[in-house]
mmCIF file of C-alpha atoms and ligand atoms in Angstrom:
data_model
loop_
_atom_site.group_PDB
_atom_site.id
_atom_site.type_symbol
_atom_site.label_atom_id
_atom_site.label_comp_id
_atom_site.label_asym_id
_atom_site.label_seq_id
_atom_site.Cartn_x
_atom_site.Cartn_y
_atom_site.Cartn_z
ATOM 1 C CA MET A 1 9.387 -21.127 4.921
ATOM 2 C CA ASN A 2 12.736 -19.653 3.435
ATOM 3 C CA PRO A 3 15.203 -19.687 6.093
ATOM 4 C CA ASP A 4 16.764 -16.676 4.157
ATOM 5 C CA ARG A 5 13.637 -14.489 4.756
ATOM 6 C CA PRO A 6 13.551 -11.690 3.846
ATOM 7 C CA PHE A 7 14.841 -11.412 0.389
ATOM 8 C CA VAL A 8 14.950 -7.767 -0.038
ATOM 9 C CA ILE A 9 14.830 -5.806 -3.303
ATOM 10 C CA ALA A 10 15.687 -1.972 -2.565
ATOM 11 C CA GLY A 11 16.027 1.485 -4.232
ATOM 12 C CA PRO A 12 14.378 4.861 -5.129
ATOM 13 C CA CYS A 13 10.980 5.243 -6.414
ATOM 14 C CA SER A 14 12.513 6.947 -9.432
ATOM 15 C CA ALA A 15 16.210 7.534 -11.132
ATOM 16 C CA GLU A 16 16.458 10.708 -11.178
ATOM 17 C CA ASN A 17 20.008 11.595 -12.205
ATOM 18 C CA GLU A 18 23.270 9.277 -12.316
ATOM 19 C CA GLU A 19 24.912 10.595 -9.243
ATOM 20 C CA GLN A 20 21.390 9.903 -7.143
ATOM 21 C CA VAL A 21 21.178 6.460 -8.807
ATOM 22 C CA ILE A 22 24.888 5.346 -8.186
ATOM 23 C CA ALA A 23 25.456 7.038 -4.705
ATOM 24 C CA THR A 24 22.016 5.132 -3.772
ATOM 25 C CA ALA A 25 23.391 1.685 -5.098
ATOM 26 C CA ILE A 26 26.614 2.230 -3.559
ATOM 27 C CA GLY A 27 24.940 2.828 0.287
ATOM 28 C CA LEU A 28 22.304 0.026 -0.627
ATOM 29 C CA LYS A 29 25.403 -2.682 -1.265
ATOM 30 C CA GLU A 30 27.121 -1.478 1.621
ATOM 31 C CA ILE A 31 24.099 -2.818 4.081
ATOM 32 C CA GLY A 32 23.713 -6.271 2.242
ATOM 33 C CA ILE A 33 20.977 -5.538 -0.510
ATOM 34 C CA GLN A 34 21.199 -7.693 -3.446
ATOM 35 C CA VAL A 35 18.878 -6.611 -5.687
ATOM 36 C CA PHE A 36 18.632 -2.510 -6.932
ATOM 37 C CA ARG A 37 15.501 -0.926 -8.120
ATOM 38 C CA ALA A 38 14.730 2.130 -9.815
ATOM 39 C CA GLY A 39 11.436 3.248 -11.894
ATOM 40 C CA LEU A 40 12.410 5.042 -14.976
ATOM 41 C CA TRP A 41 9.017 5.111 -16.591
ATOM 42 C CA LYS A 42 6.568 6.523 -13.616
ATOM 43 C CA PRO A 43 2.902 6.008 -13.749
ATOM 44 C CA ARG A 44 1.829 9.340 -12.094
ATOM 45 C CA THR A 45 -1.642 9.709 -10.949
ATOM 46 C CA LYS A 46 -1.967 13.551 -12.691
ATOM 47 C CA PRO A 47 0.135 14.859 -15.604
ATOM 48 C CA GLY A 48 2.646 17.254 -15.033
ATOM 49 C CA SER A 49 4.145 15.652 -12.379
ATOM 50 C CA PHE A 50 8.008 13.945 -12.581
ATOM 51 C CA GLU A 51 7.215 11.176 -15.271
ATOM 52 C CA GLY A 52 10.703 9.467 -14.993
ATOM 53 C CA VAL A 53 13.838 9.702 -17.260
ATOM 54 C CA GLY A 54 12.897 6.952 -19.262
ATOM 55 C CA ASN A 55 15.076 4.998 -21.358
ATOM 56 C CA ALA A 56 18.062 7.578 -20.605
ATOM 57 C CA GLY A 57 18.388 5.680 -16.534
ATOM 58 C CA LEU A 58 19.268 2.299 -18.728
ATOM 59 C CA GLN A 59 22.798 3.048 -18.591
ATOM 60 C CA TRP A 60 23.053 4.055 -15.131
ATOM 61 C CA LEU A 61 21.588 0.673 -13.994
ATOM 62 C CA SER A 62 24.020 -0.596 -16.259
ATOM 63 C CA ARG A 63 26.697 1.377 -14.393
ATOM 64 C CA VAL A 64 25.380 0.202 -11.073
ATOM 65 C CA LYS A 65 25.644 -3.499 -12.154
ATOM 66 C CA ARG A 66 29.260 -3.182 -13.401
ATOM 67 C CA GLU A 67 30.373 -0.908 -10.478
ATOM 68 C CA THR A 68 28.448 -2.659 -7.320
ATOM 69 C CA GLY A 69 27.053 -6.159 -8.536
ATOM 70 C CA LEU A 70 23.896 -5.547 -7.660
ATOM 71 C CA LEU A 71 21.178 -7.207 -9.917
ATOM 72 C CA THR A 72 18.882 -4.372 -11.556
ATOM 73 C CA CYS A 73 15.232 -4.061 -11.829
ATOM 74 C CA VAL A 74 12.468 -1.705 -13.545
ATOM 75 C CA GLU A 75 9.279 -1.307 -14.067
ATOM 76 C CA VAL A 76 7.793 -2.097 -17.446
ATOM 77 C CA ALA A 77 4.539 -0.988 -18.856
ATOM 78 C CA ASN A 78 4.520 -1.797 -22.207
ATOM 79 C CA SER A 79 6.422 -3.520 -25.126
ATOM 80 C CA SER A 80 8.633 -0.589 -25.681
ATOM 81 C CA HIS A 81 10.061 -0.429 -21.781
ATOM 82 C CA VAL A 82 10.035 -4.511 -22.086
ATOM 83 C CA LYS A 83 12.798 -4.210 -25.056
ATOM 84 C CA ALA A 84 14.662 -1.324 -23.906
ATOM 85 C CA SER A 85 15.372 -3.006 -20.811
ATOM 86 C CA LEU A 86 15.972 -6.456 -22.128
ATOM 87 C CA LYS A 87 18.477 -4.461 -24.478
ATOM 88 C CA ALA A 88 20.245 -2.943 -21.421
ATOM 89 C CA GLY A 89 20.981 -6.144 -19.415
ATOM 90 C CA ILE A 90 18.334 -5.368 -17.175
ATOM 91 C CA ASP A 91 17.767 -8.544 -14.562
ATOM 92 C CA MET A 92 14.377 -8.440 -13.772
ATOM 93 C CA ILE A 93 11.446 -6.641 -14.380
ATOM 94 C CA TRP A 94 8.292 -5.822 -12.370
ATOM 95 C CA ILE A 95 4.565 -4.860 -13.161
ATOM 96 C CA GLY A 96 3.161 -1.639 -11.485
ATOM 97 C CA ALA A 97 -0.707 -1.790 -9.607
ATOM 98 C CA ARG A 98 -2.050 0.478 -12.541
ATOM 99 C CA THR A 99 -0.574 -2.433 -15.296
ATOM 100 C CA SER A 100 -1.475 -5.391 -13.306
ATOM 101 C CA ALA A 101 -5.456 -3.920 -13.683
ATOM 102 C CA ASN A 102 -4.980 -3.830 -17.063
ATOM 103 C CA PRO A 103 -5.352 -7.200 -18.953
ATOM 104 C CA PHE A 104 -4.674 -5.861 -22.452
ATOM 105 C CA ALA A 105 -1.354 -4.268 -21.297
ATOM 106 C CA VAL A 106 -0.318 -7.567 -19.147
ATOM 107 C CA GLN A 107 -0.704 -9.544 -22.258
ATOM 108 C CA GLU A 108 1.009 -6.919 -24.166
ATOM 109 C CA ILE A 109 4.207 -7.369 -21.776
ATOM 110 C CA ALA A 110 3.668 -11.140 -21.587
ATOM 111 C CA ASP A 111 3.976 -11.577 -25.391
ATOM 112 C CA THR A 112 6.933 -9.555 -25.790
ATOM 113 C CA LEU A 113 8.612 -11.641 -23.050
ATOM 114 C CA LYS A 114 7.725 -15.075 -24.985
ATOM 115 C CA GLY A 115 11.256 -17.032 -25.068
ATOM 116 C CA CYS A 116 13.036 -14.581 -22.875
ATOM 117 C CA ASP A 117 12.975 -16.134 -19.059
ATOM 118 C CA ILE A 118 13.805 -13.070 -17.189
ATOM 119 C CA PRO A 119 12.238 -12.677 -13.620
ATOM 120 C CA ILE A 120 9.057 -10.786 -13.270
ATOM 121 C CA LEU A 121 7.598 -9.400 -10.303
ATOM 122 C CA VAL A 122 3.786 -8.921 -10.114
ATOM 123 C CA LYS A 123 2.365 -6.046 -7.799
ATOM 124 C CA ASN A 124 -1.606 -6.475 -7.060
ATOM 125 C CA PRO A 125 -3.850 -4.669 -9.212
ATOM 126 C CA VAL A 126 -5.029 -1.121 -7.557
ATOM 127 C CA ASN A 127 -8.339 -2.541 -6.713
ATOM 128 C CA PRO A 128 -8.619 -5.678 -4.610
ATOM 129 C CA ASP A 129 -9.838 -8.302 -7.041
ATOM 130 C CA VAL A 130 -7.640 -11.329 -6.593
ATOM 131 C CA ASP A 131 -8.984 -13.062 -10.083
ATOM 132 C CA LEU A 132 -7.133 -9.692 -11.469
ATOM 133 C CA TRP A 133 -3.974 -10.481 -9.657
ATOM 134 C CA MET A 134 -3.826 -14.290 -10.339
ATOM 135 C CA GLY A 135 -4.797 -13.484 -14.123
ATOM 136 C CA ALA A 136 -1.893 -11.402 -14.344
ATOM 137 C CA ILE A 137 0.161 -13.868 -12.948
ATOM 138 C CA GLU A 138 -1.209 -16.729 -15.245
ATOM 139 C CA ARG A 139 -0.550 -14.473 -18.343
ATOM 140 C CA PHE A 140 3.291 -14.519 -17.541
ATOM 141 C CA GLN A 141 3.177 -18.350 -16.749
ATOM 142 C CA ASN A 142 1.466 -18.864 -20.477
ATOM 143 C CA SER A 143 4.425 -17.077 -21.816
ATOM 144 C CA GLY A 144 6.857 -19.306 -20.067
ATOM 145 C CA ILE A 145 8.294 -17.284 -17.423
ATOM 146 C CA SER A 146 9.264 -19.740 -14.549
ATOM 147 C CA CYS A 147 10.311 -17.450 -11.940
ATOM 148 C CA ILE A 148 7.509 -15.097 -10.821
ATOM 149 C CA TYR A 149 7.121 -13.285 -7.504
ATOM 150 C CA ALA A 150 3.924 -11.314 -6.618
ATOM 151 C CA VAL A 151 4.033 -8.058 -4.798
ATOM 152 C CA HIS A 152 1.586 -6.700 -2.446
ATOM 153 C CA ARG A 153 1.471 -2.917 -2.440
ATOM 154 C CA GLY A 154 -2.001 -2.445 -0.871
ATOM 155 C CA PHE A 155 -5.219 -1.195 -2.652
ATOM 156 C CA SER A 156 -6.390 2.338 -3.219
ATOM 157 C CA THR A 157 -9.591 3.632 -1.248
ATOM 158 C CA TYR A 158 -11.636 6.770 -1.570
ATOM 159 C CA GLU A 159 -11.243 7.540 1.937
ATOM 160 C CA ARG A 160 -7.967 8.602 2.858
ATOM 161 C CA GLY A 161 -6.701 6.918 6.034
ATOM 162 C CA LEU A 162 -3.865 5.640 8.116
ATOM 163 C CA TYR A 163 -2.746 4.115 4.793
ATOM 164 C CA ARG A 164 -1.712 5.512 1.569
ATOM 165 C CA ASN A 165 -3.394 1.897 0.182
ATOM 166 C CA ILE A 166 -5.112 -0.197 2.687
ATOM 167 C CA PRO A 167 -3.481 -3.660 3.270
ATOM 168 C CA GLN A 168 -6.547 -5.840 3.147
ATOM 169 C CA TRP A 169 -4.121 -8.571 4.185
ATOM 170 C CA TYR A 170 -6.764 -11.508 3.518
ATOM 171 C CA ILE A 171 -6.359 -10.709 -0.347
ATOM 172 C CA PRO A 172 -2.445 -11.580 -0.612
ATOM 173 C CA ILE A 173 -3.341 -14.510 1.783
ATOM 174 C CA GLU A 174 -6.158 -15.973 -0.606
ATOM 175 C CA LEU A 175 -3.381 -15.369 -3.300
ATOM 176 C CA LYS A 176 -1.125 -17.542 -1.503
ATOM 177 C CA ARG A 177 -3.667 -20.547 -0.939
ATOM 178 C CA ARG A 178 -4.382 -20.045 -4.572
ATOM 179 C CA LEU A 179 -0.817 -20.139 -5.872
ATOM 180 C CA PRO A 180 1.299 -21.712 -2.883
ATOM 181 C CA ASP A 181 4.562 -21.795 -5.346
ATOM 182 C CA VAL A 182 4.705 -17.975 -6.235
ATOM 183 C CA PRO A 183 6.717 -16.431 -3.394
ATOM 184 C CA MET A 184 4.945 -13.266 -1.893
ATOM 185 C CA LEU A 185 7.088 -10.054 -1.107
ATOM 186 C CA CYS A 186 5.548 -6.977 0.843
ATOM 187 C CA ASP A 187 6.373 -3.543 -0.613
ATOM 188 C CA PRO A 188 5.623 -1.605 2.748
ATOM 189 C CA SER A 189 6.239 1.612 0.964
ATOM 190 C CA HIS A 190 3.308 2.148 -1.430
ATOM 191 C CA ILE A 191 1.298 0.537 1.329
ATOM 192 C CA ALA A 192 2.256 2.850 4.189
ATOM 193 C CA GLY A 193 2.850 6.376 1.906
ATOM 194 C CA ARG A 194 4.966 7.737 5.101
ATOM 195 C CA ARG A 195 8.138 6.238 6.285
ATOM 196 C CA ASP A 196 7.215 6.023 10.058
ATOM 197 C CA LEU A 197 4.813 2.918 9.261
ATOM 198 C CA ILE A 198 7.363 0.882 6.793
ATOM 199 C CA LEU A 199 8.698 -1.370 9.929
ATOM 200 C CA GLN A 200 5.194 -1.965 11.246
ATOM 201 C CA ILE A 201 3.926 -3.278 8.054
ATOM 202 C CA ALA A 202 7.118 -5.363 6.827
ATOM 203 C CA GLN A 203 6.744 -6.968 10.419
ATOM 204 C CA GLN A 204 3.076 -7.781 9.890
ATOM 205 C CA SER A 205 4.182 -9.207 6.694
ATOM 206 C CA MET A 206 6.907 -11.428 7.813
ATOM 207 C CA ASP A 207 4.922 -12.504 10.698
ATOM 208 C CA LEU A 208 2.250 -13.911 7.892
ATOM 209 C CA GLY A 209 5.481 -15.912 6.242
ATOM 210 C CA PHE A 210 5.654 -13.385 3.509
ATOM 211 C CA ASP A 211 8.946 -14.169 1.720
ATOM 212 C CA GLY A 212 10.719 -10.747 0.905
ATOM 213 C CA LEU A 213 10.245 -7.187 0.784
ATOM 214 C CA MET A 214 10.247 -4.123 -1.632
ATOM 215 C CA ILE A 215 11.383 -1.144 -0.193
ATOM 216 C CA GLU A 216 11.870 2.305 -1.486
ATOM 217 C CA SER A 217 15.179 4.018 -0.516
ATOM 218 C CA HIS A 218 16.727 7.578 -2.105
ATOM 219 C CA ILE A 219 20.080 8.436 -1.146
ATOM 220 C CA ASP A 220 18.847 11.921 0.033
ATOM 221 C CA PRO A 221 14.643 11.208 0.473
ATOM 222 C CA GLY A 222 13.824 15.173 1.012
ATOM 223 C CA SER A 223 15.008 15.732 -2.424
ATOM 224 C CA ALA A 224 13.008 12.895 -4.046
ATOM 225 C CA LEU A 225 10.659 13.890 -7.240
ATOM 226 C CA SER A 226 8.598 11.282 -6.441
ATOM 227 C CA ASP A 227 7.449 9.278 -3.424
ATOM 228 C CA LYS A 228 9.291 11.811 -0.878
ATOM 229 C CA GLU A 229 7.408 11.139 2.276
ATOM 230 C CA GLN A 230 7.909 7.058 2.078
ATOM 231 C CA GLN A 231 11.585 6.682 0.840
ATOM 232 C CA VAL A 232 14.254 6.251 3.717
ATOM 233 C CA THR A 233 18.241 6.414 3.442
ATOM 234 C CA PRO A 234 19.892 3.209 3.047
ATOM 235 C CA SER A 235 21.138 3.702 6.479
ATOM 236 C CA GLU A 236 17.402 4.154 7.637
ATOM 237 C CA LEU A 237 16.679 0.877 5.902
ATOM 238 C CA LYS A 238 19.390 -1.033 7.776
ATOM 239 C CA THR A 239 18.122 -0.307 10.757
ATOM 240 C CA ILE A 240 14.395 -1.183 9.919
ATOM 241 C CA LEU A 241 15.625 -4.584 8.742
ATOM 242 C CA SER A 242 17.556 -5.274 11.602
ATOM 243 C CA SER A 243 14.483 -4.372 13.545
ATOM 244 C CA ILE A 244 12.503 -7.065 12.140
ATOM 245 C CA ILE A 245 11.707 -10.087 13.913
ATOM 246 C CA ILE A 246 11.500 -13.234 12.624
ATOM 247 C CA ARG A 247 9.048 -14.681 14.549
ATOM 248 C CA ASP A 248 8.282 -18.554 14.577
ATOM 249 C CA TYR A 249 4.819 -18.565 15.749
ATOM 250 C CA GLU A 250 4.298 -22.572 15.643
ATOM 251 C CA GLY A 251 2.772 -22.402 19.115
ATOM 252 C CA ILE A 252 -0.177 -20.365 17.692
ATOM 253 C CA PRO A 253 -2.856 -21.600 15.535
ATOM 254 C CA GLU A 254 -3.144 -20.069 12.439
ATOM 255 C CA LEU A 255 -6.888 -19.308 12.584
ATOM 256 C CA LEU A 256 -6.278 -17.178 15.678
ATOM 257 C CA LYS A 257 -3.527 -15.169 14.113
ATOM 258 C CA GLU A 258 -5.565 -14.606 10.946
ATOM 259 C CA LEU A 259 -8.185 -13.363 13.184
ATOM 260 C CA ARG A 260 -6.435 -10.930 15.187
ATOM 261 C CA ARG A 261 -5.155 -9.709 12.009
ATOM 262 C CA GLU A 262 -8.753 -9.060 10.772
ATOM 263 C CA ILE A 263 -9.672 -7.218 13.766
ATOM 264 C CA ASP A 264 -6.515 -5.176 13.304
ATOM 265 C CA GLU A 265 -7.979 -4.243 10.094
ATOM 266 C CA ILE A 266 -11.283 -3.636 10.907
ATOM 267 C CA ASP A 267 -9.896 -1.360 13.916
ATOM 268 C CA ASP A 268 -7.937 0.730 11.679
ATOM 269 C CA ARG A 269 -11.227 1.277 9.338
ATOM 270 C CA LEU A 270 -13.257 2.308 12.216
ATOM 271 C CA LEU A 271 -10.870 4.789 13.435
ATOM 272 C CA THR A 272 -10.567 6.322 9.429
ATOM 273 C CA LEU A 273 -14.552 6.131 9.472
ATOM 274 C CA ILE A 274 -14.895 7.903 12.550
ATOM 275 C CA SER A 275 -12.725 10.754 11.607
ATOM 276 C CA ARG A 276 -14.393 11.190 8.347
ATOM 277 C CA ARG A 277 -17.473 11.259 10.514
ATOM 278 C CA MET A 278 -16.481 14.174 12.493
ATOM 279 C CA GLN A 279 -15.167 15.903 9.315
ATOM 280 C CA VAL A 280 -18.946 15.896 8.049
ATOM 281 C CA ALA A 281 -19.814 16.851 11.993
ATOM 282 C CA ARG A 282 -17.920 19.932 11.424
ATOM 283 C CA GLU A 283 -19.120 20.892 7.712
ATOM 284 C CA ILE A 284 -22.555 20.732 9.186
ATOM 285 C CA GLY A 285 -21.345 22.730 11.763
ATOM 286 C CA ARG A 286 -20.329 25.356 9.395
ATOM 287 C CA CYS A 287 -23.848 25.044 7.265
ATOM 288 C CA LYS A 288 -26.015 25.708 10.246
ATOM 289 C CA LYS A 289 -23.830 28.532 11.146
ATOM 290 C CA SER A 290 -24.207 30.588 8.155
ATOM 291 C CA ASN A 291 -27.928 29.686 7.951
ATOM 292 C CA LYS A 292 -28.516 30.501 11.356
ATOM 293 C CA ILE A 293 -29.860 27.101 12.402
ATOM 294 C CA PRO A 294 -29.271 25.957 15.831
ATOM 295 C CA ILE A 295 -27.128 22.872 16.552
ATOM 296 C CA LEU A 296 -29.788 20.600 18.511
ATOM 297 C CA GLN A 297 -32.299 19.033 16.293
ATOM 298 C CA PRO A 298 -33.802 16.458 18.909
ATOM 299 C CA THR A 299 -36.321 15.111 17.157
ATOM 300 C CA ARG A 300 -34.243 14.275 14.319
ATOM 301 C CA TYR A 301 -31.611 12.764 16.618
ATOM 302 C CA GLU A 302 -34.472 10.414 18.347
ATOM 303 C CA ARG A 303 -35.413 9.341 15.238
ATOM 304 C CA LEU A 304 -31.969 8.629 14.388
ATOM 305 C CA VAL A 305 -30.986 6.321 17.096
ATOM 306 C CA THR A 306 -34.421 4.826 17.276
ATOM 307 C CA HIS A 307 -33.952 3.743 13.908
ATOM 308 C CA LYS A 308 -30.481 2.679 14.156
ATOM 309 C CA VAL A 309 -31.140 0.528 17.139
ATOM 310 C CA SER A 310 -33.847 -1.211 15.482
ATOM 311 C CA CYS A 311 -30.811 -1.959 12.513
ATOM 312 C CA ALA A 312 -28.918 -3.068 15.424
ATOM 313 C CA GLU A 313 -30.671 -6.182 16.219
ATOM 314 C CA SER A 314 -31.053 -7.539 12.696
ATOM 315 C CA LEU A 315 -27.222 -7.368 12.442
ATOM 316 C CA GLN A 316 -26.894 -9.354 15.839
ATOM 317 C CA LEU A 317 -25.509 -6.620 17.869
ATOM 318 C CA ASP A 318 -26.842 -5.707 21.132
ATOM 319 C CA PRO A 319 -29.020 -2.554 21.209
ATOM 320 C CA ASP A 320 -28.136 -0.799 24.425
ATOM 321 C CA PHE A 321 -24.417 -1.622 23.168
ATOM 322 C CA ILE A 322 -25.317 0.338 19.655
ATOM 323 C CA LYS A 323 -26.960 3.233 21.726
ATOM 324 C CA ARG A 324 -24.325 4.079 23.822
ATOM 325 C CA ILE A 325 -21.736 4.026 21.050
ATOM 326 C CA LEU A 326 -23.852 6.237 18.640
ATOM 327 C CA GLU A 327 -24.704 8.642 22.007
ATOM 328 C CA ALA A 328 -20.703 8.926 22.568
ATOM 329 C CA ILE A 329 -20.576 9.793 18.709
ATOM 330 C CA HIS A 330 -23.387 12.268 18.709
ATOM 331 C CA GLU A 331 -21.767 13.813 21.759
ATOM 332 C CA GLU A 332 -18.412 14.278 20.366
ATOM 333 C CA SER A 333 -20.122 15.572 16.567
ATOM 334 C CA VAL A 334 -22.045 18.185 18.923
ATOM 335 C CA ARG A 335 -18.898 19.151 20.147
ATOM 336 C CA GLN A 336 -17.256 19.375 17.024
ATOM 337 C CA GLN A 337 -19.949 21.605 15.704
ATOM 338 C CA LEU A 338 -19.879 23.916 18.917
ATOM 339 C CA THR A 339 -16.318 24.830 18.201
ATOM 340 C CA ILE A 340 -17.000 25.774 14.452
ATOM 341 C CA ILE A 341 -20.071 27.927 15.701
ATOM 342 C CA ASN A 342 -18.213 29.686 18.771
ATOM 343 C CA SER A 343 -14.639 30.298 16.299
ATOM 344 C CA ASN A 344 -14.185 33.198 14.492
ATOM 345 C CA GLU A 345 -13.904 30.775 11.218
ATOM 346 C CA GLU A 346 -15.827 32.616 8.398
ATOM 347 C CA VAL A 347 -18.171 30.146 6.546
HETATM 348 C C1 PEP B 1 6.371 2.026 -7.671
HETATM 349 O O1 PEP B 1 6.928 1.001 -7.293
HETATM 350 O O2 PEP B 1 7.140 3.021 -7.574
HETATM 351 C C2 PEP B 1 5.179 2.180 -7.812
HETATM 352 C C3 PEP B 1 4.888 3.021 -9.002
HETATM 353 O O3 PEP B 1 4.576 1.089 -7.196
HETATM 354 P P1 PEP B 1 2.847 0.790 -7.617
HETATM 355 O O4 PEP B 1 2.688 0.157 -8.865
HETATM 356 O O5 PEP B 1 2.858 0.070 -6.496
HETATM 357 O O6 PEP B 1 2.339 1.934 -7.500
HETATM 358 MN MN1 MN B 2 6.800 4.739 -5.526
#
């Protein structure tokens, strides 16, 4: 384990203008950060969002380096980004989650980097596929890159849950098992999607023995042009970093730690599912209201419970226990539907 943990890379989601970049860099330098990140070419989910300032930002980053001594790091997604970054003297580059999922793009970048040993950070692909993540890392190893970091930034899901991208910690753990020499960083900003969860996720990653963190920091998060909700000021970042406890867990068996993490993750997913279940119940309430259908349909409910209880047995679950849970969920669903029926809401 690296005694200097955590190694921290911080900076805005996007470089927006020279003043924002310089002011953020100075703030981060003051709190002891050594590597400054900023996105210049932004992969946005929908067209029409801010897509980054592009090449124009490279000179702002050169200024950061000149005036603060911070190392600079940008995201590259194709060969022209790589060439422009190398020419501008960028110190490190990262591969974003959407690019890691695309072997053609990764190979193009790896080919462009041949003969140029710049440190590179490979974020996990958006989908939870450890082979794809590992494949991206191998493409850079095959191009002769000797300093490669993996960055865990969570995985996208259809359901909207507590996190913007669910952690699925067992994926980075598996990557670490397969590639023990590749240092692992965590990007709690993109996992959380909201700043109040950053500390908790960063702490979890440190408890798992991760080597470092990539955290988004903006001099004025409220005015950020991308990822506004998840950015923190340099001074908030200082508070987060000083709250992290680097624990010595030697007394607790590794297996127990892993099982507890799994339980936490399952509980998060259960909460998300129950929340979705109640949302659907309210939709059903609206449908029944507009069609003048009574809320309680006892035969359907009886059939449903009997069927689920018989499934429970084959899943090694106690039928009485499952019956109690189903009844509690059903009771709450009925209550939610009644609220809809009794409300003045138009359906
Ligand atoms: C980012 O770091 O700003 C970014 C776009 O990250 P990701 O590729 O993890 O979504
Ligand atoms: Mn971002």
